[in-house]
Amino acid sequence: MTALGKLFLFAVLGFLYLPVAVLVAMAFNASPLYALPFEFTTHWFEELAGNDKLLAATRNSVLIAILTTVLATVIGALAAIALSRRRFRGRTLLRLLLLPPIAIPWLIIGTAMLVFFFWTGIGRGLHAMVLGHVALAIPYVVLVVGAGLNNTRIDLEEAAMSLGSTPLHAFFAVTLPLLMPSLIAAALFAFAVSLDQFVISYFLATPGVSTLPVEIYTSIRKGFTPEVNAVSSLLLAASMILIIIFARLTKVGGVSGRR
Amino acid sequence: MAAVDAETIGKSYGATAVLDDVSLRFEDGRFTSLLGPSGSGKTTLLRIVAGFVTADRGRILIGGEDVTSVPVWKRAIGMVFQSYALFPHMSVDDNVAFGLARRGVRGAEASRRVGEALEMVRLSGFGARRPKELSGGQQQRVALARAIVTRPRVLLLDEPLSALDRRLRQEMQVELKRIQREVGITTIFVTHDQEEALALSDHVAILDRGRIVQAGPPGEIYERPATRFAASFLGDANFLEGVVAEGGVIVGGVLVRTDDPLPAPGTKALLAVRPEKIALVPAWGAAPAGHNAVPATVRQVVYAGAASTYLLDGPGGVALTVFAQNRTGGPVAEAGATVTLAFPPKQTILIKD
Ligand SMILES: Nc1ncnc2c1ncn2[C@@H]1O[C@H](COP(=O)(O)OP(=O)(O)OP(=O)(O)O)[C@@H](O)[C@H]1O
Ligand SMILES: [Mg+2]
């Protein structure tokens, strides 16, 4: 790579990571007003431990994200399998209809959900947020798993059947293991979509039940506290660990069924 | 082991008939090739025997048992795919053991049989590898071991060697034939390569546009082709078209005799002669007694060391080909020379157009 190219790459990475680095640094800085010189402290993390509201919101966020991941991955994967393996009327239409939700602004989806949930009596709260997040995450799962399915090979299932497998056994013994990297990627997508989600959560939160992004937004509006830096740093660490696990798993699982 | 019968098989996709009333017997322990051009329905017939495709009409019998409505996984077949179709996430051992496990063979008995199968394909010691750590030829041998380790009633192969280069392909042909003999399994082999079919098969069935044109031992099909298609698809052939007369067929004004019974004089007839059955006689020589003698002009000589190919213009301008060994140090005739083509009536075959 040329020196200029390298410089450019570092500039981009710096642009991405510098604000995050500052945030993490400030989580450990004694001054609440971002004042320098840097003075190391774990004070804000201790404060955070006493901040019930932030902690409850974090718990909610993680709980919603886990539920969303499980539900969206299972439902989305089944949908992707049906879309790629079964022939039925309206298949192409269904496949097309899955794409727009990814492009529609969340503000619009959020408003629509709020109206719809109010109108159907589902209301707001934890269950509504899970429902909303699952609906939001499914298209991503279908896309990712669908791409993975395109790479799996029918002849492998046929080989299994010629060796005595029923179609169901062939799927579980041959296709599913090869689909694992896609499923893990899809699950991570769902998790990230849910954990990141602000607009829809904001609409569907109730005064008692909110999520971390909503709570952070609220507390920033009230006046900034470095506890937010602390909780953000923790979340960042958790995301990093997830990404590393993902990278590991996909390498172990091998990339699809190519020779 | 068992014989396989395809009885009046018909299959259409939409309006196009892919197989049209195909009846064929695959004898017990015999190596049968399905030979035909692209799109003739070879794969479709094989997949109907396997159970992957359901025929519109007709029955499939394996060992006399009607399996028409038995699904693939209960048919006790072994199949080798063009793509090898090895399970990439499993070791060679696990690939081979897959079918055994499905049949309830596990543990020591399974390892023993996996070992035997890998030894048979000369891959002992490769058991722990992943498929992608093997060469194409080795992968195909694993696929073969996996297909036969369960002792299926019939072995089905769809162009299994076409992804290999020429040398490896010939090597694998020898291996395949050896293994098939050792196991004595009824084998159906799909190919569009006539040399491969000739080299491997006890029996060849030639397909054209969804119909069996001719079936029989390779030698029989080669020596006595039934149709123009069979004659030209398996080997090269000269075709002589004419009108039946007393004692033969008049081709471009020349009487050509055949030992085959001829239809009534006056009707049109088609004769076939293989290029190596014809002797070139110089203009000053004479054809052996009892042979057909057809005058021709040499258009081109293609010299290939041991033998030469002569392209000639025969009676009525019909293009003819002759293969001749170069016994006398060089071609028998030069381009432009007039020669006599001599060939016995016994090798002059009456065929259908
Ligand atoms: N699933 C299908 N749907 C529609 N048409 C099909 C299908 N499978 C096969 N055909 C058609 O049936 C005909 C025969 O196909 P088949 O695969 O049996 O030919 P083949 O003899 O094996 O040819 P090749 O040597 O190219 O493999 C072809 O014209 C093909 O287009
Ligand atoms: Mg084919």
XYZ file of C-alpha atoms and ligand atoms in Angstrom:
644
model
C 0.000 0.000 0.000
C 1.187 3.494 -0.716
C 2.045 5.849 2.106
C -0.856 8.074 1.137
C -3.241 5.142 1.217
C -2.035 4.180 4.652
C -2.440 7.722 5.890
C -5.983 7.778 4.567
C -6.825 4.491 6.273
C -5.480 5.761 9.591
C -7.425 8.971 9.186
C -10.643 7.045 8.684
C -9.959 4.747 11.626
C -9.025 7.743 13.756
C -12.215 9.497 12.808
C -14.158 6.375 13.863
C -12.330 5.584 17.070
C -11.157 8.928 18.456
C -14.535 10.010 19.885
C -14.948 6.552 21.400
C -11.468 6.691 22.866
C -12.195 10.082 24.392
C -15.409 8.716 25.876
C -13.596 5.783 27.490
C -10.819 8.043 28.760
C -13.325 10.437 30.318
C -15.066 7.573 32.061
C -11.840 7.222 34.042
C -11.147 10.959 34.448
C -11.821 12.553 37.804
C -13.177 15.827 36.455
C -16.886 15.743 35.600
C -16.322 18.611 33.163
C -13.837 16.790 30.905
C -11.105 18.973 32.391
C -7.458 18.092 31.867
C -4.969 17.043 33.100
C -6.189 13.497 33.196
C -6.565 12.121 36.676
C -7.403 8.428 36.939
C -10.428 7.382 38.950
C -13.002 4.611 39.081
C -15.369 6.962 40.850
C -17.908 7.138 38.024
C -18.214 3.378 37.911
C -18.904 3.386 41.644
C -21.487 6.093 41.100
C -22.989 4.004 38.337
C -23.352 1.071 40.725
C -25.617 3.273 42.790
C -27.615 4.636 39.877
C -30.643 2.371 39.902
C -32.267 4.014 36.937
C -29.293 3.505 34.622
C -28.767 -0.027 35.857
C -32.424 -0.966 35.405
C -32.345 0.502 31.908
C -29.206 -1.526 31.138
C -30.863 -4.684 32.399
C -33.909 -3.948 30.228
C -31.746 -3.279 27.198
C -29.854 -6.530 27.571
C -33.005 -8.531 28.293
C -34.811 -7.071 25.276
C -31.769 -7.624 23.087
C -31.478 -11.292 24.127
C -35.191 -11.964 23.614
C -35.089 -10.160 20.275
C -32.043 -12.137 19.182
C -33.597 -15.499 19.978
C -37.009 -14.729 18.486
C -35.837 -12.845 15.404
C -33.157 -15.411 14.574
C -35.502 -18.371 14.833
C -38.380 -16.708 12.964
C -36.130 -15.040 10.395
C -34.121 -18.220 9.715
C -37.280 -20.260 9.201
C -38.598 -17.585 6.846
C -35.332 -17.545 4.910
C -35.395 -21.339 4.566
C -38.991 -21.275 3.340
C -38.172 -18.498 0.888
C -35.194 -20.289 -0.566
C -36.280 -23.939 -0.451
C -40.040 -23.969 -0.972
C -41.826 -22.952 -4.093
C -45.141 -21.248 -3.501
C -47.250 -18.485 -4.942
C -46.149 -14.984 -4.026
C -42.666 -16.046 -3.019
C -40.970 -13.300 -5.023
C -43.384 -10.701 -3.694
C -42.739 -11.795 -0.115
C -39.008 -11.633 -0.673
C -39.319 -8.102 -2.039
C -41.565 -7.004 0.809
C -38.867 -7.926 3.304
C -36.489 -5.279 2.050
C -38.255 -1.910 2.530
C -38.368 -2.059 6.358
C -34.581 -1.811 6.301
C -34.748 1.407 4.301
C -37.796 3.049 5.918
C -36.709 5.649 8.517
C -37.076 4.314 12.053
C -38.969 7.438 13.017
C -41.733 6.434 10.623
C -41.729 2.799 11.688
C -41.722 3.894 15.321
C -44.690 6.186 14.833
C -46.544 3.477 12.944
C -45.856 0.952 15.681
C -46.911 3.318 18.414
C -50.216 3.960 16.641
C -50.731 0.305 15.808
C -49.869 -0.976 19.307
C -52.111 1.639 20.877
C -54.924 0.782 18.513
C -54.671 -3.012 19.026
C -54.342 -2.713 22.779
C -50.808 -4.035 22.889
C -49.835 -0.743 24.428
C -46.333 0.180 25.556
C -43.715 -1.378 27.800
C -41.223 -4.201 27.735
C -43.373 -6.617 25.716
C -44.138 -3.925 23.137
C -40.455 -3.085 22.780
C -39.556 -6.760 22.272
C -42.297 -7.041 19.664
C -41.090 -3.912 17.896
C -37.435 -4.938 17.953
C -38.210 -8.435 16.669
C -40.184 -6.985 13.767
C -37.298 -4.653 13.049
C -34.610 -7.341 13.214
C -36.327 -10.051 11.151
C -35.543 -8.552 7.704
C -31.848 -8.405 8.590
C -31.896 -12.043 9.693
C -33.716 -13.137 6.537
C -31.190 -11.284 4.402
C -28.127 -12.681 6.139
C -29.414 -16.268 6.422
C -30.790 -16.109 2.876
C -27.341 -15.168 1.583
C -25.885 -18.071 3.552
C -28.461 -20.473 2.120
C -27.533 -19.420 -1.398
C -24.071 -20.745 -0.677
C -25.207 -24.100 0.676
C -25.424 -26.853 -1.864
C -28.462 -28.958 -2.656
C -26.221 -31.770 -3.885
C -24.893 -32.232 -0.349
C -28.403 -32.857 0.951
C -29.019 -35.194 -1.968
C -25.836 -37.081 -1.144
C -27.059 -37.447 2.437
C -30.429 -38.712 1.210
C -28.752 -41.254 -1.053
C -26.973 -42.473 2.094
C -30.229 -42.968 3.967
C -31.072 -39.546 5.444
C -34.607 -38.245 5.393
C -34.789 -34.668 4.039
C -35.128 -33.389 7.605
C -32.092 -35.330 8.808
C -30.125 -34.220 5.768
C -30.921 -30.614 6.614
C -29.841 -30.924 10.230
C -26.780 -33.071 9.541
C -25.417 -31.243 6.533
C -26.986 -27.869 5.761
C -27.405 -26.516 9.275
C -23.757 -26.944 10.339
C -22.670 -25.223 7.152
C -25.206 -22.468 7.786
C -23.927 -21.833 11.332
C -21.699 -18.838 10.485
C -24.652 -17.125 8.806
C -26.913 -17.873 11.753
C -24.378 -16.444 14.190
C -23.925 -13.359 12.034
C -27.698 -12.946 11.821
C -28.054 -13.307 15.596
C -25.408 -10.659 16.168
C -27.169 -8.369 13.741
C -30.431 -8.845 15.608
C -28.682 -8.233 18.921
C -27.044 -5.058 17.631
C -30.254 -3.765 16.039
C -32.034 -4.187 19.346
C -29.296 -2.857 21.607
C -28.767 0.197 19.386
C -32.405 0.931 18.949
C -33.427 4.328 20.220
C -36.367 5.747 18.303
C -38.745 2.823 18.650
C -37.735 2.194 22.247
C -38.291 5.872 23.003
C -41.815 5.678 21.599
C -42.683 2.461 23.358
C -40.999 3.145 26.701
C -43.115 3.924 29.741
C -41.944 6.132 32.605
C -41.129 3.031 34.639
C -39.612 0.915 31.861
C -36.984 2.302 29.535
C -33.831 1.123 27.816
C -30.271 2.307 28.104
C -30.223 4.511 24.979
C -33.462 6.144 26.116
C -32.154 6.616 29.639
C -28.861 8.070 28.382
C -30.757 10.485 26.175
C -32.957 11.531 29.072
C -30.064 12.033 31.444
C -28.082 14.045 28.894
C -31.037 16.339 28.497
C -31.208 16.800 32.245
C -27.515 17.607 32.486
C -24.554 15.488 31.632
C -22.979 13.102 34.141
C -19.847 11.012 33.547
C -21.768 7.948 34.719
C -23.069 7.841 31.178
C -19.474 7.582 29.997
C -18.967 4.713 32.388
C -21.996 2.742 31.289
C -21.176 3.429 27.635
C -17.655 2.091 28.185
C -19.039 -1.087 29.696
C -21.386 -1.530 26.764
C -18.514 -0.913 24.380
C -16.456 -3.634 26.077
C -19.379 -6.044 25.824
C -19.791 -5.310 22.087
C -16.079 -5.835 21.493
C -16.194 -9.204 23.230
C -19.178 -10.213 21.098
C -17.379 -9.227 17.901
C -14.319 -11.225 18.903
C -16.462 -14.274 19.691
C -18.138 -13.859 16.320
C -14.856 -13.653 14.438
C -13.643 -16.769 16.228
C -16.801 -18.780 15.596
C -17.059 -17.952 11.921
C -13.469 -18.982 11.376
C -13.981 -22.272 13.213
C -17.218 -22.976 11.369
C -15.589 -22.370 7.997
C -17.131 -20.118 5.407
C -20.044 -22.004 3.817
C -19.864 -25.217 1.847
C -17.269 -24.430 -0.791
C -14.654 -26.922 -1.772
C -26.919 -56.856 -5.469
C -29.803 -56.667 -7.789
C -30.876 -56.024 -11.314
C -32.611 -52.734 -12.065
C -35.523 -52.442 -14.453
C -36.858 -49.242 -15.908
C -40.267 -49.965 -17.399
C -41.922 -47.589 -19.884
C -40.601 -44.508 -18.104
C -42.045 -41.205 -19.255
C -41.175 -37.763 -17.934
C -42.074 -34.289 -19.144
C -41.206 -30.846 -17.903
C -44.032 -28.650 -19.088
C -44.648 -29.383 -22.737
C -41.253 -30.956 -23.441
C -40.936 -34.721 -23.108
C -37.566 -35.393 -21.504
C -37.995 -39.171 -21.424
C -40.322 -40.946 -23.792
C -41.302 -44.543 -23.062
C -37.874 -45.677 -21.883
C -37.576 -49.363 -21.024
C -34.204 -50.727 -20.037
C -32.848 -53.597 -17.969
C -29.666 -53.133 -15.964
C -28.478 -56.681 -15.315
C -27.276 -57.782 -11.902
C -23.586 -56.968 -11.426
C -23.255 -55.369 -14.809
C -21.673 -52.034 -15.639
C -24.091 -50.158 -17.877
C -23.380 -46.751 -19.390
C -26.055 -44.284 -20.378
C -24.494 -42.496 -23.299
C -25.991 -39.568 -25.129
C -25.540 -35.926 -26.064
C -26.285 -33.051 -23.707
C -29.970 -32.793 -22.895
C -30.820 -36.311 -24.036
C -32.220 -37.194 -20.613
C -29.391 -39.257 -19.084
C -29.336 -37.442 -15.770
C -33.100 -37.441 -15.585
C -33.237 -41.228 -16.056
C -30.526 -41.752 -13.442
C -32.321 -39.512 -10.964
C -35.555 -41.386 -11.559
C -33.753 -44.646 -10.736
C -32.277 -42.963 -7.639
C -35.640 -41.575 -6.577
C -34.813 -37.871 -6.738
C -37.197 -37.377 -9.643
C -40.637 -38.915 -9.948
C -41.539 -40.252 -13.368
C -44.892 -39.325 -14.886
C -45.357 -42.859 -16.178
C -43.745 -46.253 -15.752
C -42.107 -48.206 -12.951
C -38.662 -48.719 -11.458
C -37.819 -52.146 -10.087
C -34.744 -52.936 -8.044
C -34.146 -56.654 -7.574
C -37.642 -57.291 -8.857
C -39.176 -55.101 -6.161
C -41.265 -52.157 -7.318
C -39.625 -49.065 -5.785
C -41.488 -46.476 -7.853
C -43.038 -44.939 -4.742
C -40.155 -45.668 -2.349
C -38.236 -42.493 -1.381
C -34.512 -42.133 -2.087
C -33.435 -42.773 1.474
C -35.101 -46.165 1.549
C -33.927 -47.389 -1.844
C -30.513 -48.661 -0.678
C -28.644 -47.027 -3.542
C -25.160 -45.584 -3.695
C -24.632 -42.412 -5.671
C -21.565 -40.531 -6.863
C -22.077 -36.949 -7.989
C -20.230 -34.922 -10.587
C -19.472 -32.373 -7.861
C -18.310 -35.164 -5.484
C -20.705 -33.700 -2.884
C -18.460 -34.548 0.054
C -19.567 -33.035 3.356
C -17.020 -30.235 3.852
C -17.478 -30.039 7.619
C -16.655 -33.697 8.168
C -13.428 -35.678 7.982
C -12.959 -38.307 5.288
C -13.706 -41.011 7.868
C -16.925 -39.296 8.928
C -17.989 -38.824 5.328
C -17.589 -42.523 4.658
C -19.209 -43.489 7.964
C -22.268 -41.296 7.322
C -24.273 -43.896 5.423
C -23.257 -46.641 7.843
C -24.576 -44.635 10.776
C -27.857 -44.117 8.924
C -28.132 -47.881 8.653
C -27.352 -48.391 12.324
C -23.754 -49.517 11.864
C -21.585 -47.746 14.446
C -18.510 -48.208 16.607
C -15.864 -50.810 15.850
C -17.836 -52.417 13.034
C -18.229 -49.022 11.358
C -14.515 -48.162 11.686
C -13.587 -51.530 10.254
C -15.797 -51.045 7.218
C -14.678 -47.449 6.714
C -11.085 -48.692 6.794
C -11.868 -51.392 4.255
C -13.617 -48.970 1.918
C -10.772 -46.445 2.077
C -8.292 -49.230 1.434
C -10.277 -50.291 -1.592
C -9.991 -46.793 -3.089
C -6.327 -46.659 -1.991
C -6.801 -43.845 0.505
C -5.790 -45.574 3.727
C -4.263 -43.014 6.050
C -6.310 -40.126 4.684
C -9.202 -40.667 7.099
C -8.508 -37.687 9.332
C -8.320 -35.155 6.522
C -11.008 -32.738 5.467
C -12.266 -33.000 1.861
C -10.686 -29.675 0.918
C -7.288 -31.085 1.847
C -7.569 -33.653 -0.957
C -6.997 -33.426 -4.702
C -9.924 -33.757 -7.102
C -9.126 -37.391 -7.860
C -8.801 -38.219 -4.170
C -12.091 -36.495 -3.393
C -13.825 -38.538 -6.049
C -12.377 -41.721 -4.582
C -13.708 -40.762 -1.164
C -17.097 -40.181 -2.780
C -16.885 -43.661 -4.297
C -15.894 -45.218 -0.968
C -18.779 -43.424 0.729
C -21.210 -44.719 -1.895
C -20.183 -48.384 -1.743
C -19.395 -48.807 1.964
C -23.078 -49.359 2.730
C -23.196 -52.215 0.207
C -26.011 -50.684 -1.823
C -27.996 -52.698 -4.328
C -27.031 -50.405 -7.160
C -24.328 -47.811 -7.753
C -25.309 -44.694 -9.692
C -22.730 -42.318 -11.135
C -23.491 -39.085 -12.987
C -20.434 -38.029 -15.011
C -18.218 -38.605 -11.991
C -14.959 -38.097 -13.860
C -15.778 -35.062 -15.962
C -14.202 -32.594 -13.527
C -10.838 -34.362 -13.728
C -8.098 -33.719 -16.251
C -7.456 -36.283 -18.976
C -4.664 -38.280 -17.373
C -6.294 -38.522 -13.974
C -9.508 -39.392 -15.691
C -8.015 -42.415 -17.425
C -6.425 -43.508 -14.162
C -9.767 -43.209 -12.393
C -11.509 -45.174 -15.147
C -9.194 -48.098 -14.468
C -9.732 -47.764 -10.709
C -13.478 -47.522 -11.061
C -13.639 -50.596 -13.249
C -11.414 -52.566 -10.844
C -13.530 -51.613 -7.839
C -16.765 -52.341 -9.643
C -15.483 -55.821 -10.532
C -14.284 -56.470 -6.994
C -17.568 -55.456 -5.445
C -19.631 -56.910 -8.266
C -22.233 -54.187 -7.924
C -24.866 -53.312 -10.516
C -23.635 -49.995 -11.871
C -25.293 -47.282 -13.928
C -22.870 -44.748 -15.295
C -23.909 -41.563 -17.064
C -21.499 -40.055 -19.554
C -21.434 -38.196 -22.820
C -17.896 -39.404 -23.521
C -18.007 -42.353 -25.925
C -14.435 -43.465 -25.220
C -15.201 -43.607 -21.525
C -18.336 -45.622 -22.187
C -16.454 -48.063 -24.411
C -13.595 -48.482 -21.955
C -15.729 -49.117 -18.888
C -18.976 -50.722 -19.844
C -20.299 -54.230 -20.176
C -23.366 -52.682 -21.674
C -24.130 -49.344 -23.305
C -27.496 -47.681 -23.816
C -27.529 -44.798 -26.256
C -30.056 -42.057 -25.585
C -31.219 -39.472 -28.048
C -33.891 -36.919 -27.242
C -35.373 -38.985 -24.450
C -35.447 -42.322 -26.267
C -33.206 -45.365 -26.104
C -31.791 -45.628 -29.608
C -29.844 -48.826 -29.048
C -28.626 -50.906 -26.127
C -26.107 -53.706 -26.042
C -22.483 -54.614 -25.430
C -20.157 -51.855 -26.706
C -18.651 -54.127 -29.372
C -22.048 -55.018 -30.697
C -23.172 -51.400 -30.896
C -19.932 -50.405 -32.556
C -19.932 -53.238 -35.092
C -23.654 -53.297 -35.731
C -25.117 -49.822 -35.139
C -28.871 -49.656 -35.582
C -29.328 -46.036 -36.582
C -27.432 -43.139 -38.085
C -27.379 -41.512 -34.649
C -25.954 -44.593 -32.902
C -23.375 -45.087 -35.637
C -22.118 -41.510 -35.504
C -22.345 -41.048 -31.733
C -20.324 -44.157 -30.916
C -17.275 -43.937 -33.168
C -17.007 -42.551 -36.705
C -18.988 -43.822 -39.653
C -19.380 -43.419 -43.408
C -22.937 -43.227 -44.638
C -23.967 -44.400 -48.089
C -27.474 -43.436 -49.136
C -29.107 -45.060 -52.135
C -31.908 -47.048 -53.659
C -32.294 -50.785 -53.178
C -31.611 -52.866 -56.286
C -31.083 -56.569 -56.929
C -28.234 -57.736 -54.629
C -27.423 -54.372 -53.080
C -27.931 -50.635 -52.892
C -27.143 -48.291 -55.778
C -25.127 -45.371 -54.367
C -24.294 -42.696 -56.921
C -24.453 -45.232 -59.710
C -22.306 -47.835 -57.913
C -23.718 -51.091 -56.531
C -22.811 -51.596 -52.868
C -23.567 -55.029 -51.437
C -24.439 -55.911 -47.861
C -24.987 -59.190 -46.021
C -27.987 -57.677 -44.263
C -31.459 -58.487 -45.579
C -32.635 -55.612 -47.790
C -36.099 -54.194 -48.233
C -37.947 -54.347 -51.556
C -36.067 -53.003 -54.603
C -36.842 -49.376 -55.341
C -37.043 -48.271 -51.716
C -34.487 -45.947 -50.192
C -31.823 -47.460 -47.934
C -28.938 -46.238 -45.762
C -25.676 -48.154 -45.290
C -22.920 -47.515 -42.774
C -19.245 -48.510 -42.966
C -16.648 -47.827 -40.265
C -13.598 -45.906 -41.587
C -11.097 -48.592 -40.491
C -13.012 -51.346 -42.302
C -12.189 -49.796 -45.665
C -8.982 -50.577 -47.578
C -7.504 -48.102 -50.034
C -6.583 -49.773 -53.290
C -4.454 -47.735 -55.727
C -5.952 -47.177 -59.170
C -3.667 -49.859 -60.691
C -4.679 -52.486 -58.073
C -7.832 -54.530 -57.680
C -10.208 -54.965 -54.746
C -10.157 -58.435 -53.118
C -12.732 -60.826 -54.539
C -16.152 -60.515 -52.954
C -15.484 -57.011 -51.557
C -17.344 -53.912 -52.470
C -15.308 -51.714 -54.779
C -16.227 -48.055 -54.732
C -14.273 -45.447 -56.715
C -13.290 -42.265 -54.902
C -10.975 -39.255 -55.145
C -8.614 -38.345 -52.291
C -9.327 -34.822 -51.133
C -6.940 -34.619 -48.189
C -4.552 -36.834 -46.255
C -4.051 -36.207 -42.547
C -0.806 -37.905 -41.565
C -0.533 -38.947 -37.911
C 2.561 -41.136 -37.785
C 1.238 -44.622 -37.185
C -1.854 -44.062 -39.254
C -3.337 -41.592 -41.687
C -6.836 -40.307 -42.152
C -7.984 -39.988 -45.748
C -10.811 -37.643 -46.606
C -12.344 -38.614 -49.933
C -15.144 -37.788 -52.353
C -17.129 -40.907 -53.171
C -19.817 -41.696 -55.733
C -22.227 -38.809 -56.190
C -19.860 -36.535 -54.249
C -20.551 -38.143 -50.842
C -17.858 -37.305 -48.279
C -16.066 -40.406 -46.966
C -13.381 -41.060 -44.364
C -10.856 -43.912 -44.249
C -8.354 -44.751 -41.506
C -5.313 -46.701 -42.666
C -2.121 -47.845 -40.943
C 1.029 -46.533 -42.566
C 2.590 -49.943 -43.212
C 4.558 -49.123 -46.324
C 6.348 -45.997 -45.127
C 4.096 -43.128 -46.029
C 0.578 -42.618 -47.278
C -0.894 -45.021 -49.802
C -2.312 -42.234 -51.930
C -1.752 -38.516 -52.311
C -4.396 -35.811 -52.485
C -6.014 -35.733 -55.919
C -5.380 -39.426 -56.627
C -8.190 -41.674 -57.780
C -8.500 -44.832 -55.697
C -10.805 -47.768 -55.142
C -12.321 -48.276 -51.700
C -12.571 -51.958 -50.834
C -14.704 -53.234 -47.960
C -16.506 -56.516 -47.268
C -20.323 -56.693 -47.517
C -20.317 -58.206 -44.008
C -19.032 -54.868 -42.639
C -21.534 -52.911 -44.664
C -24.414 -52.405 -42.264
C -27.968 -51.535 -43.165
C -29.149 -48.916 -40.671
C -32.195 -46.772 -40.017
C -31.932 -43.073 -40.669
N -35.997 -29.672 -13.278
C -36.140 -29.456 -14.597
N -37.030 -28.564 -15.061
C -37.179 -28.357 -16.380
N -36.482 -28.972 -17.322
C -35.576 -29.875 -16.952
C -35.351 -30.170 -15.570
N -34.390 -31.115 -15.493
C -34.038 -31.390 -16.759
N -34.734 -30.657 -17.631
C -34.615 -30.720 -19.101
O -34.640 -32.066 -19.474
C -33.742 -32.327 -20.534
C -32.831 -33.470 -20.194
O -32.023 -33.099 -19.102
P -30.925 -34.040 -18.482
O -30.286 -33.299 -17.372
O -31.525 -35.362 -18.166
O -29.913 -34.184 -19.706
P -28.505 -34.910 -19.760
O -28.630 -35.963 -20.814
O -28.083 -35.338 -18.415
O -27.575 -33.765 -20.308
P -26.083 -33.349 -19.889
O -25.168 -34.255 -20.675
O -25.972 -31.935 -20.359
O -25.954 -33.504 -18.418
C -33.012 -31.017 -20.804
O -33.566 -30.438 -21.941
C -33.298 -30.193 -19.578
O -33.388 -28.843 -19.927
Mg -26.554 -34.726 -17.048
